[in-house]
mmCIF file of N, CA and C in Angstrom:
data_model
loop_
_atom_site.group_PDB
_atom_site.id
_atom_site.type_symbol
_atom_site.label_atom_id
_atom_site.label_comp_id
_atom_site.label_asym_id
_atom_site.label_seq_id
_atom_site.Cartn_x
_atom_site.Cartn_y
_atom_site.Cartn_z
ATOM 1 N N LEU A 1 -3.221 22.297 22.515
ATOM 2 C CA LEU A 1 -2.150 22.636 21.593
ATOM 3 C C LEU A 1 -1.248 21.409 21.336
ATOM 4 N N ALA A 2 -0.992 20.651 22.391
ATOM 5 C CA ALA A 2 -0.151 19.457 22.234
ATOM 6 C C ALA A 2 -0.835 18.423 21.336
ATOM 7 N N GLN A 3 -2.155 18.307 21.417
ATOM 8 C CA GLN A 3 -2.884 17.374 20.566
ATOM 9 C C GLN A 3 -2.747 17.770 19.086
ATOM 10 N N LYS A 4 -2.862 19.049 18.786
ATOM 11 C CA LYS A 4 -2.690 19.524 17.406
ATOM 12 C C LYS A 4 -1.270 19.249 16.913
ATOM 13 N N GLU A 5 -0.306 19.474 17.789
ATOM 14 C CA GLU A 5 1.085 19.205 17.433
ATOM 15 C C GLU A 5 1.297 17.719 17.162
ATOM 16 N N ARG A 6 0.683 16.848 17.951
ATOM 17 C CA ARG A 6 0.791 15.402 17.715
ATOM 18 C C ARG A 6 0.188 15.026 16.363
ATOM 19 N N GLU A 7 -0.934 15.634 16.016
ATOM 20 C CA GLU A 7 -1.553 15.353 14.720
ATOM 21 C C GLU A 7 -0.647 15.793 13.572
ATOM 22 N N LEU A 8 -0.031 16.961 13.715
ATOM 23 C CA LEU A 8 0.876 17.439 12.675
ATOM 24 C C LEU A 8 2.107 16.537 12.555
ATOM 25 N N ARG A 9 2.644 16.132 13.672
ATOM 26 C CA ARG A 9 3.813 15.244 13.651
ATOM 27 C C ARG A 9 3.444 13.870 13.099
ATOM 28 N N SER A 10 2.233 13.416 13.374
ATOM 29 C CA SER A 10 1.765 12.151 12.813
ATOM 30 C C SER A 10 1.690 12.247 11.289
ATOM 31 N N SER A 11 1.191 13.356 10.789
ATOM 32 C CA SER A 11 1.155 13.560 9.339
ATOM 33 C C SER A 11 2.563 13.627 8.760
ATOM 34 N N GLN A 12 3.477 14.258 9.478
ATOM 35 C CA GLN A 12 4.854 14.332 9.030
ATOM 36 C C GLN A 12 5.475 12.937 8.984
ATOM 37 N N MET A 13 5.167 12.100 9.965
ATOM 38 C CA MET A 13 5.683 10.725 9.947
ATOM 39 C C MET A 13 5.081 9.937 8.794
ATOM 40 N N ASN A 14 3.787 10.149 8.499
ATOM 41 C CA ASN A 14 3.164 9.484 7.355
ATOM 42 C C ASN A 14 3.851 9.875 6.055
ATOM 43 N N ASP A 15 4.112 11.168 5.880
ATOM 44 C CA ASP A 15 4.792 11.632 4.681
ATOM 45 C C ASP A 15 6.193 11.037 4.576
ATOM 46 N N SER A 16 6.889 10.979 5.686
ATOM 47 C CA SER A 16 8.236 10.413 5.678
ATOM 48 C C SER A 16 8.209 8.922 5.361
ATOM 49 N N LEU A 17 7.253 8.195 5.922
ATOM 50 C CA LEU A 17 7.147 6.760 5.619
ATOM 51 C C LEU A 17 6.828 6.525 4.147
ATOM 52 N N ARG A 18 5.964 7.355 3.595
ATOM 53 C CA ARG A 18 5.632 7.242 2.176
ATOM 54 C C ARG A 18 6.892 7.483 1.332
ATOM 55 N N ALA A 19 7.671 8.497 1.701
ATOM 56 C CA ALA A 19 8.902 8.794 0.966
ATOM 57 C C ALA A 19 9.937 7.688 1.163
ATOM 58 N N ILE A 20 9.996 7.099 2.340
ATOM 59 C CA ILE A 20 10.928 5.991 2.604
ATOM 60 C C ILE A 20 10.576 4.791 1.742
ATOM 61 N N ARG A 21 9.292 4.466 1.684
ATOM 62 C CA ARG A 21 8.873 3.334 0.841
ATOM 63 C C ARG A 21 9.185 3.602 -0.626
ATOM 64 N N ALA A 22 8.950 4.827 -1.076
ATOM 65 C CA ALA A 22 9.256 5.171 -2.463
ATOM 66 C C ALA A 22 10.757 5.084 -2.727
ATOM 67 N N ALA A 23 11.576 5.532 -1.789
ATOM 68 C CA ALA A 23 13.027 5.480 -1.965
ATOM 69 C C ALA A 23 13.532 4.039 -1.973
ATOM 70 N N ILE A 24 12.971 3.197 -1.120
ATOM 71 C CA ILE A 24 13.365 1.785 -1.116
ATOM 72 C C ILE A 24 12.950 1.126 -2.431
ATOM 73 N N GLY A 25 11.762 1.434 -2.909
ATOM 74 C CA GLY A 25 11.305 0.894 -4.190
ATOM 75 C C GLY A 25 12.174 1.364 -5.343
ATOM 76 N N TYR A 26 12.552 2.639 -5.316
ATOM 77 C CA TYR A 26 13.409 3.179 -6.371
ATOM 78 C C TYR A 26 14.788 2.528 -6.335
ATOM 79 N N LYS A 27 15.304 2.334 -5.138
ATOM 80 C CA LYS A 27 16.609 1.701 -4.988
ATOM 81 C C LYS A 27 16.574 0.260 -5.498
ATOM 82 N N SER A 28 15.492 -0.438 -5.208
ATOM 83 C CA SER A 28 15.325 -1.803 -5.697
ATOM 84 C C SER A 28 15.259 -1.830 -7.222
ATOM 85 N N LEU A 29 14.546 -0.873 -7.796
ATOM 86 C CA LEU A 29 14.452 -0.778 -9.253
ATOM 87 C C LEU A 29 15.817 -0.491 -9.863
ATOM 88 N N MET A 30 16.604 0.366 -9.220
ATOM 89 C CA MET A 30 17.935 0.686 -9.731
ATOM 90 C C MET A 30 18.834 -0.557 -9.717
ATOM 91 N N TYR A 31 18.725 -1.369 -8.677
ATOM 92 C CA TYR A 31 19.513 -2.603 -8.639
ATOM 93 C C TYR A 31 19.136 -3.512 -9.803
ATOM 94 N N ARG A 32 17.825 -3.648 -10.024
ATOM 95 C CA ARG A 32 17.386 -4.571 -11.070
ATOM 96 C C ARG A 32 17.700 -4.067 -12.459
ATOM 97 N N THR A 33 17.550 -2.768 -12.703
ATOM 98 C CA THR A 33 17.693 -2.260 -14.068
ATOM 99 C C THR A 33 19.096 -1.786 -14.398
ATOM 100 N N SER A 34 19.832 -1.270 -13.422
ATOM 101 C CA SER A 34 21.157 -0.708 -13.721
ATOM 102 C C SER A 34 22.301 -1.636 -13.340
ATOM 103 N N VAL A 35 22.322 -2.073 -12.112
ATOM 104 C CA VAL A 35 23.475 -2.836 -11.628
ATOM 105 C C VAL A 35 23.528 -4.219 -12.263
ATOM 106 N N ARG A 36 22.430 -4.924 -12.237
ATOM 107 C CA ARG A 36 22.441 -6.292 -12.763
ATOM 108 C C ARG A 36 22.637 -6.352 -14.274
ATOM 109 N N LYS A 37 22.181 -5.324 -14.984
ATOM 110 C CA LYS A 37 22.275 -5.345 -16.441
ATOM 111 C C LYS A 37 23.530 -4.657 -16.956
ATOM 112 N N ALA A 38 24.390 -4.178 -16.074
ATOM 113 C CA ALA A 38 25.619 -3.506 -16.493
ATOM 114 C C ALA A 38 26.565 -4.527 -17.111
ATOM 115 N N LYS A 39 27.078 -4.192 -18.283
ATOM 116 C CA LYS A 39 27.959 -5.115 -18.997
ATOM 117 C C LYS A 39 29.427 -4.877 -18.686
ATOM 118 N N SER A 40 29.758 -3.692 -18.221
ATOM 119 C CA SER A 40 31.158 -3.407 -17.953
ATOM 120 C C SER A 40 31.341 -2.946 -16.511
ATOM 121 N N TYR A 41 32.596 -2.960 -16.092
ATOM 122 C CA TYR A 41 32.934 -2.527 -14.733
ATOM 123 C C TYR A 41 32.613 -1.051 -14.542
ATOM 124 N N ARG A 42 32.837 -0.232 -15.552
ATOM 125 C CA ARG A 42 32.584 1.198 -15.478
ATOM 126 C C ARG A 42 31.085 1.482 -15.302
ATOM 127 N N LYS A 43 30.258 0.787 -16.053
ATOM 128 C CA LYS A 43 28.816 0.986 -15.936
ATOM 129 C C LYS A 43 28.307 0.522 -14.570
ATOM 130 N N LYS A 44 28.892 -0.535 -14.055
ATOM 131 C CA LYS A 44 28.497 -1.025 -12.735
ATOM 132 C C LYS A 44 28.865 -0.007 -11.654
ATOM 133 N N LEU A 45 30.056 0.589 -11.765
ATOM 134 C CA LEU A 45 30.454 1.610 -10.801
ATOM 135 C C LEU A 45 29.541 2.831 -10.862
ATOM 136 N N ARG A 46 29.173 3.249 -12.056
ATOM 137 C CA ARG A 46 28.266 4.386 -12.197
ATOM 138 C C ARG A 46 26.893 4.054 -11.627
ATOM 139 N N SER A 47 26.474 2.827 -11.803
ATOM 140 C CA SER A 47 25.188 2.415 -11.243
ATOM 141 C C SER A 47 25.222 2.461 -9.724
ATOM 142 N N PHE A 48 26.322 2.045 -9.139
ATOM 143 C CA PHE A 48 26.445 2.102 -7.687
ATOM 144 C C PHE A 48 26.507 3.543 -7.190
ATOM 145 N N ASP A 49 27.037 4.450 -7.998
ATOM 146 C CA ASP A 49 27.011 5.868 -7.631
ATOM 147 C C ASP A 49 25.572 6.380 -7.577
ATOM 148 N N GLU A 50 24.752 5.969 -8.530
ATOM 149 C CA GLU A 50 23.337 6.360 -8.531
ATOM 150 C C GLU A 50 22.624 5.795 -7.306
ATOM 151 N N ILE A 51 22.951 4.585 -6.944
ATOM 152 C CA ILE A 51 22.334 3.963 -5.770
ATOM 153 C C ILE A 51 22.770 4.678 -4.499
ATOM 154 N N ARG A 52 24.026 5.101 -4.430
ATOM 155 C CA ARG A 52 24.503 5.845 -3.265
ATOM 156 C C ARG A 52 23.751 7.171 -3.124
ATOM 157 N N VAL A 53 23.498 7.847 -4.228
ATOM 158 C CA VAL A 53 22.727 9.093 -4.188
ATOM 159 C C VAL A 53 21.299 8.815 -3.718
ATOM 160 N N ALA A 54 20.700 7.729 -4.206
ATOM 161 C CA ALA A 54 19.353 7.362 -3.766
ATOM 162 C C ALA A 54 19.340 7.003 -2.284
ATOM 163 N N ASP A 55 20.409 6.372 -1.818
ATOM 164 C CA ASP A 55 20.507 6.008 -0.405
ATOM 165 C C ASP A 55 20.622 7.248 0.482
ATOM 166 N N GLU A 56 21.321 8.275 0.006
ATOM 167 C CA GLU A 56 21.411 9.526 0.770
ATOM 168 C C GLU A 56 20.039 10.180 0.903
ATOM 169 N N GLY A 57 19.248 10.134 -0.161
ATOM 170 C CA GLY A 57 17.879 10.658 -0.093
ATOM 171 C C GLY A 57 17.022 9.860 0.873
ATOM 172 N N LEU A 58 17.208 8.554 0.866
ATOM 173 C CA LEU A 58 16.476 7.683 1.787
ATOM 174 C C LEU A 58 16.812 8.034 3.231
ATOM 175 N N MET A 59 18.087 8.231 3.520
ATOM 176 C CA MET A 59 18.488 8.533 4.889
ATOM 177 C C MET A 59 17.984 9.905 5.340
ATOM 178 N N LYS A 60 17.800 10.829 4.409
ATOM 179 C CA LYS A 60 17.221 12.128 4.755
ATOM 180 C C LYS A 60 15.793 11.952 5.257
ATOM 181 N N HIS A 61 15.037 11.102 4.597
ATOM 182 C CA HIS A 61 13.657 10.848 5.021
ATOM 183 C C HIS A 61 13.611 10.081 6.337
ATOM 184 N N VAL A 62 14.567 9.190 6.551
ATOM 185 C CA VAL A 62 14.650 8.465 7.826
ATOM 186 C C VAL A 62 14.934 9.437 8.964
ATOM 187 N N ARG A 63 15.823 10.393 8.740
ATOM 188 C CA ARG A 63 16.101 11.407 9.764
ATOM 189 C C ARG A 63 14.871 12.260 10.051
ATOM 190 N N ASN A 64 14.129 12.641 9.005
ATOM 191 C CA ASN A 64 12.905 13.421 9.207
ATOM 192 C C ASN A 64 11.892 12.637 10.035
ATOM 193 N N TYR A 65 11.761 11.355 9.740
ATOM 194 C CA TYR A 65 10.844 10.508 10.490
ATOM 195 C C TYR A 65 11.271 10.424 11.953
ATOM 196 N N GLY A 66 12.554 10.196 12.179
ATOM 197 C CA GLY A 66 13.054 10.085 13.547
ATOM 198 C C GLY A 66 12.876 11.372 14.332
ATOM 199 N N HIS A 67 13.080 12.490 13.675
ATOM 200 C CA HIS A 67 12.887 13.776 14.347
ATOM 201 C C HIS A 67 11.422 13.971 14.742
ATOM 202 N N ALA A 68 10.512 13.658 13.835
ATOM 203 C CA ALA A 68 9.083 13.803 14.143
ATOM 204 C C ALA A 68 8.669 12.849 15.257
ATOM 205 N N ARG A 69 9.193 11.631 15.243
ATOM 206 C CA ARG A 69 8.853 10.663 16.290
ATOM 207 C C ARG A 69 9.390 11.123 17.643
ATOM 208 N N ASP A 70 10.588 11.651 17.675
ATOM 209 C CA ASP A 70 11.153 12.161 18.929
ATOM 210 C C ASP A 70 10.331 13.333 19.461
ATOM 211 N N CYS A 71 9.846 14.173 18.569
ATOM 212 C CA CYS A 71 9.000 15.304 18.993
ATOM 213 C C CYS A 71 7.693 14.811 19.606
ATOM 214 N N VAL A 72 7.108 13.764 19.032
ATOM 215 C CA VAL A 72 5.874 13.202 19.578
ATOM 216 C C VAL A 72 6.130 12.643 20.975
ATOM 217 N N ILE A 73 7.262 12.002 21.156
ATOM 218 C CA ILE A 73 7.594 11.453 22.474
ATOM 219 C C ILE A 73 7.735 12.574 23.490
ATOM 220 N N ARG A 74 8.386 13.665 23.107
ATOM 221 C CA ARG A 74 8.580 14.779 24.033
ATOM 222 C C ARG A 74 7.300 15.570 24.293
ATOM 223 N N LEU A 75 6.303 15.457 23.404
ATOM 224 C CA LEU A 75 5.056 16.212 23.587
ATOM 225 C C LEU A 75 4.187 15.664 24.713
ATOM 226 N N PHE A 76 4.393 14.434 25.081
ATOM 227 C CA PHE A 76 3.536 13.816 26.090
ATOM 228 C C PHE A 76 4.096 14.082 27.478
ATOM 229 N N ASP A 77 3.269 14.594 28.363
ATOM 230 C CA ASP A 77 3.657 14.836 29.750
ATOM 231 C C ASP A 77 2.808 13.936 30.642
ATOM 232 N N PRO A 78 3.367 12.876 31.207
ATOM 233 C CA PRO A 78 2.574 11.936 31.998
ATOM 234 C C PRO A 78 2.024 12.537 33.291
ATOM 235 N N ARG A 79 2.594 13.629 33.769
ATOM 236 C CA ARG A 79 2.115 14.234 35.022
ATOM 237 C C ARG A 79 0.761 14.911 34.846
ATOM 238 N N THR A 80 0.488 15.446 33.656
ATOM 239 C CA THR A 80 -0.758 16.189 33.454
ATOM 240 C C THR A 80 -1.759 15.455 32.578
ATOM 241 N N ALA A 81 -1.409 14.289 32.066
ATOM 242 C CA ALA A 81 -2.284 13.589 31.121
ATOM 243 C C ALA A 81 -3.274 12.689 31.844
ATOM 244 N N ASP A 82 -4.415 12.510 31.199
ATOM 245 C CA ASP A 82 -5.404 11.577 31.723
ATOM 246 C C ASP A 82 -5.203 10.209 31.051
ATOM 247 N N ALA A 83 -6.050 9.271 31.379
ATOM 248 C CA ALA A 83 -5.906 7.899 30.868
ATOM 249 C C ALA A 83 -6.120 7.837 29.357
ATOM 250 N N ALA A 84 -7.056 8.634 28.834
ATOM 251 C CA ALA A 84 -7.325 8.609 27.388
ATOM 252 C C ALA A 84 -6.119 9.128 26.606
ATOM 253 N N ALA A 85 -5.485 10.183 27.108
ATOM 254 C CA ALA A 85 -4.298 10.721 26.437
ATOM 255 C C ALA A 85 -3.151 9.720 26.483
ATOM 256 N N LEU A 86 -3.015 9.030 27.603
ATOM 257 C CA LEU A 86 -1.973 8.016 27.735
ATOM 258 C C LEU A 86 -2.200 6.887 26.728
ATOM 259 N N GLN A 87 -3.443 6.462 26.580
ATOM 260 C CA GLN A 87 -3.772 5.385 25.653
ATOM 261 C C GLN A 87 -3.525 5.804 24.199
ATOM 262 N N SER A 88 -3.905 7.034 23.827
ATOM 263 C CA SER A 88 -3.691 7.484 22.450
ATOM 264 C C SER A 88 -2.204 7.657 22.160
ATOM 265 N N HIS A 89 -1.436 8.110 23.144
ATOM 266 C CA HIS A 89 0.004 8.264 22.967
ATOM 267 C C HIS A 89 0.663 6.902 22.780
ATOM 268 N N LYS A 90 0.248 5.921 23.573
ATOM 269 C CA LYS A 90 0.794 4.565 23.453
ATOM 270 C C LYS A 90 0.439 3.960 22.093
ATOM 271 N N ALA A 91 -0.795 4.191 21.635
ATOM 272 C CA ALA A 91 -1.207 3.662 20.334
ATOM 273 C C ALA A 91 -0.409 4.312 19.204
ATOM 274 N N LEU A 92 -0.142 5.603 19.341
ATOM 275 C CA LEU A 92 0.636 6.304 18.324
ATOM 276 C C LEU A 92 2.059 5.762 18.250
ATOM 277 N N LEU A 93 2.673 5.526 19.400
ATOM 278 C CA LEU A 93 4.036 4.998 19.412
ATOM 279 C C LEU A 93 4.094 3.533 18.985
ATOM 280 N N ASP A 94 3.010 2.776 19.217
ATOM 281 C CA ASP A 94 2.969 1.391 18.732
ATOM 282 C C ASP A 94 2.844 1.350 17.215
ATOM 283 N N ARG A 95 2.144 2.312 16.664
ATOM 284 C CA ARG A 95 1.962 2.358 15.212
ATOM 285 C C ARG A 95 3.232 2.827 14.521
ATOM 286 N N TYR A 96 3.850 3.870 15.061
ATOM 287 C CA TYR A 96 5.056 4.438 14.470
ATOM 288 C C TYR A 96 6.265 4.012 15.301
ATOM 289 N N LYS A 97 6.846 2.903 14.903
ATOM 290 C CA LYS A 97 7.981 2.343 15.636
ATOM 291 C C LYS A 97 9.276 3.036 15.209
ATOM 292 N N LYS A 98 10.306 2.771 15.946
ATOM 293 C CA LYS A 98 11.621 3.286 15.593
ATOM 294 C C LYS A 98 12.145 2.492 14.398
ATOM 295 N N ILE A 99 12.709 3.192 13.438
ATOM 296 C CA ILE A 99 13.211 2.539 12.228
ATOM 297 C C ILE A 99 14.604 1.992 12.497
ATOM 298 N N GLN A 100 14.755 0.713 12.228
ATOM 299 C CA GLN A 100 16.047 0.035 12.364
ATOM 300 C C GLN A 100 16.687 -0.090 10.983
ATOM 301 N N ARG A 101 17.940 -0.385 10.954
ATOM 302 C CA ARG A 101 18.662 -0.555 9.682
ATOM 303 C C ARG A 101 18.087 -1.733 8.888
ATOM 304 N N THR A 102 17.617 -2.755 9.582
ATOM 305 C CA THR A 102 17.059 -3.918 8.883
ATOM 306 C C THR A 102 15.725 -3.596 8.211
ATOM 307 N N ASP A 103 15.040 -2.545 8.669
ATOM 308 C CA ASP A 103 13.779 -2.149 8.036
ATOM 309 C C ASP A 103 14.000 -1.516 6.673
ATOM 310 N N LEU A 104 15.204 -1.066 6.404
ATOM 311 C CA LEU A 104 15.502 -0.366 5.159
ATOM 312 C C LEU A 104 16.146 -1.265 4.117
ATOM 313 N N ARG A 105 16.133 -2.548 4.377
ATOM 314 C CA ARG A 105 16.761 -3.505 3.474
ATOM 315 C C ARG A 105 16.027 -3.532 2.134
ATOM 316 N N VAL A 106 16.799 -3.554 1.055
ATOM 317 C CA VAL A 106 16.241 -3.583 -0.296
ATOM 318 C C VAL A 106 16.159 -5.023 -0.756
ATOM 319 N N THR A 107 14.993 -5.428 -1.222
ATOM 320 C CA THR A 107 14.811 -6.762 -1.764
ATOM 321 C C THR A 107 14.780 -6.659 -3.276
ATOM 322 N N THR A 108 15.732 -7.296 -3.926
ATOM 323 C CA THR A 108 15.783 -7.236 -5.383
ATOM 324 C C THR A 108 15.314 -8.536 -6.022
ATOM 325 N N ASP A 109 14.982 -9.507 -5.218
ATOM 326 C CA ASP A 109 14.509 -10.792 -5.735
ATOM 327 C C ASP A 109 12.993 -10.808 -5.762
ATOM 328 N N VAL A 110 12.460 -11.496 -6.735
ATOM 329 C CA VAL A 110 11.032 -11.752 -6.756
ATOM 330 C C VAL A 110 10.845 -13.124 -6.132
ATOM 331 N N ILE A 111 10.183 -13.155 -4.994
ATOM 332 C CA ILE A 111 10.034 -14.407 -4.257
ATOM 333 C C ILE A 111 8.591 -14.894 -4.409
ATOM 334 N N GLU A 112 8.456 -16.094 -4.912
ATOM 335 C CA GLU A 112 7.149 -16.701 -5.059
ATOM 336 C C GLU A 112 6.733 -17.363 -3.748
ATOM 337 N N GLN A 113 5.444 -17.579 -3.572
ATOM 338 C CA GLN A 113 4.936 -18.176 -2.346
ATOM 339 C C GLN A 113 5.426 -19.602 -2.150
ATOM 340 N N PHE A 114 5.657 -20.304 -3.225
ATOM 341 C CA PHE A 114 6.014 -21.709 -3.127
ATOM 342 C C PHE A 114 7.529 -21.928 -3.057
ATOM 343 N N THR A 115 8.330 -20.885 -2.999
ATOM 344 C CA THR A 115 9.780 -21.021 -2.883
ATOM 345 C C THR A 115 10.146 -21.582 -1.514
ATOM 346 N N GLN A 116 11.013 -22.576 -1.493
ATOM 347 C CA GLN A 116 11.399 -23.196 -0.233
ATOM 348 C C GLN A 116 12.295 -22.267 0.574
ATOM 349 N N GLY A 117 12.096 -22.260 1.895
ATOM 350 C CA GLY A 117 12.947 -21.518 2.797
ATOM 351 C C GLY A 117 12.551 -20.074 3.040
ATOM 352 N N VAL A 118 11.425 -19.633 2.494
ATOM 353 C CA VAL A 118 11.029 -18.232 2.684
ATOM 354 C C VAL A 118 9.762 -18.099 3.521
ATOM 355 N N ARG A 119 9.380 -19.160 4.190
ATOM 356 C CA ARG A 119 8.158 -19.127 4.981
ATOM 357 C C ARG A 119 8.236 -18.094 6.106
ATOM 358 N N ASP A 120 9.406 -17.950 6.713
ATOM 359 C CA ASP A 120 9.550 -17.052 7.850
ATOM 360 C C ASP A 120 10.027 -15.653 7.467
ATOM 361 N N LEU A 121 10.171 -15.379 6.178
ATOM 362 C CA LEU A 121 10.576 -14.047 5.748
ATOM 363 C C LEU A 121 9.338 -13.159 5.656
ATOM 364 N N HIS A 122 9.386 -12.033 6.337
ATOM 365 C CA HIS A 122 8.261 -11.103 6.323
ATOM 366 C C HIS A 122 8.775 -9.711 6.008
ATOM 367 N N ALA A 123 7.917 -8.931 5.388
ATOM 368 C CA ALA A 123 8.277 -7.554 5.078
ATOM 369 C C ALA A 123 8.317 -6.736 6.369
ATOM 370 N N SER A 124 9.066 -5.670 6.337
ATOM 371 C CA SER A 124 9.193 -4.787 7.490
ATOM 372 C C SER A 124 7.853 -4.129 7.799
ATOM 373 N N TRP A 125 7.711 -3.623 9.009
ATOM 374 C CA TRP A 125 6.473 -2.956 9.423
ATOM 375 C C TRP A 125 6.215 -1.704 8.606
ATOM 376 N N ILE A 126 7.242 -1.153 7.982
ATOM 377 C CA ILE A 126 7.091 0.058 7.173
ATOM 378 C C ILE A 126 6.091 -0.168 6.041
ATOM 379 N N TRP A 127 6.064 -1.373 5.517
ATOM 380 C CA TRP A 127 5.210 -1.669 4.368
ATOM 381 C C TRP A 127 3.769 -1.942 4.774
ATOM 382 N N HIS A 128 3.484 -2.048 6.069
ATOM 383 C CA HIS A 128 2.149 -2.399 6.524
ATOM 384 C C HIS A 128 1.395 -1.246 7.175
ATOM 385 N N VAL A 129 2.001 -0.073 7.289
ATOM 386 C CA VAL A 129 1.327 1.080 7.885
ATOM 387 C C VAL A 129 0.400 1.680 6.841
ATOM 388 N N GLU A 130 -0.880 1.767 7.169
ATOM 389 C CA GLU A 130 -1.863 2.338 6.251
ATOM 390 C C GLU A 130 -1.865 3.845 6.402
ATOM 391 N N ASP A 131 -1.254 4.535 5.431
ATOM 392 C CA ASP A 131 -1.223 5.988 5.505
ATOM 393 C C ASP A 131 -1.589 6.659 4.195
ATOM 394 N N SER A 132 -1.897 5.871 3.175
ATOM 395 C CA SER A 132 -2.267 6.453 1.889
ATOM 396 C C SER A 132 -3.293 5.549 1.218
ATOM 397 N N GLU A 133 -3.985 6.131 0.253
ATOM 398 C CA GLU A 133 -4.961 5.337 -0.475
ATOM 399 C C GLU A 133 -4.250 4.452 -1.490
ATOM 400 N N PRO A 134 -4.777 3.256 -1.745
ATOM 401 C CA PRO A 134 -4.123 2.333 -2.673
ATOM 402 C C PRO A 134 -4.037 2.939 -4.070
ATOM 403 N N GLY A 135 -2.914 2.711 -4.741
ATOM 404 C CA GLY A 135 -2.736 3.194 -6.099
ATOM 405 C C GLY A 135 -2.099 4.569 -6.185
ATOM 406 N N SER A 136 -1.843 5.217 -5.060
ATOM 407 C CA SER A 136 -1.257 6.551 -5.116
ATOM 408 C C SER A 136 0.262 6.516 -5.127
ATOM 409 N N GLU A 137 0.859 5.337 -4.975
ATOM 410 C CA GLU A 137 2.304 5.227 -4.961
ATOM 411 C C GLU A 137 2.830 5.245 -6.392
ATOM 412 N N GLY A 138 4.135 5.362 -6.502
ATOM 413 C CA GLY A 138 4.774 5.367 -7.811
ATOM 414 C C GLY A 138 4.798 3.991 -8.434
ATOM 415 N N GLU A 139 5.178 3.944 -9.711
ATOM 416 C CA GLU A 139 5.185 2.684 -10.461
ATOM 417 C C GLU A 139 6.192 1.697 -9.880
ATOM 418 N N TRP A 140 7.393 2.159 -9.516
ATOM 419 C CA TRP A 140 8.404 1.241 -8.984
ATOM 420 C C TRP A 140 8.003 0.708 -7.629
ATOM 421 N N LEU A 141 7.221 1.485 -6.873
ATOM 422 C CA LEU A 141 6.760 1.017 -5.568
ATOM 423 C C LEU A 141 5.721 -0.083 -5.735
ATOM 424 N N GLN A 142 4.840 0.048 -6.715
ATOM 425 C CA GLN A 142 3.848 -0.994 -6.965
ATOM 426 C C GLN A 142 4.532 -2.269 -7.423
ATOM 427 N N GLN A 143 5.598 -2.166 -8.210
ATOM 428 C CA GLN A 143 6.343 -3.347 -8.622
ATOM 429 C C GLN A 143 7.049 -3.984 -7.441
ATOM 430 N N CYS A 144 7.515 -3.141 -6.505
ATOM 431 C CA CYS A 144 8.247 -3.641 -5.345
ATOM 432 C C CYS A 144 7.331 -4.420 -4.420
ATOM 433 N N GLU A 145 6.089 -3.971 -4.252
ATOM 434 C CA GLU A 145 5.147 -4.661 -3.377
ATOM 435 C C GLU A 145 4.691 -5.941 -4.020
#
């Protein structure tokens, strides 16, 4: 029963990560299309209101992910588990790390490979988890990647 629960929670974390990536991509698109192109102070303030609403949606998905990850941690009982269960639990927790505030950073710049000073900049682990087939993301997410 615990194995089935881990599989369900893993799927829930995949769904949450997909939604987090979509929300970050949408937020990045809003910065590029609304905030930067705003001609007046009023339009800029309204654009920031839209971004705040998008950020609240993002944090909802982060909470869902954290709840599912905490449930997976509590599902494992080291007293009754064998070595294979311990290894699969460790692999699951290595794949689904705890989300930090820096992982949710929005990048609004288009950075080319030859730009100086960006050699050590890497995308967060959120963008490298394989949980969906390529091309199934939204348009703003494909632009963000």
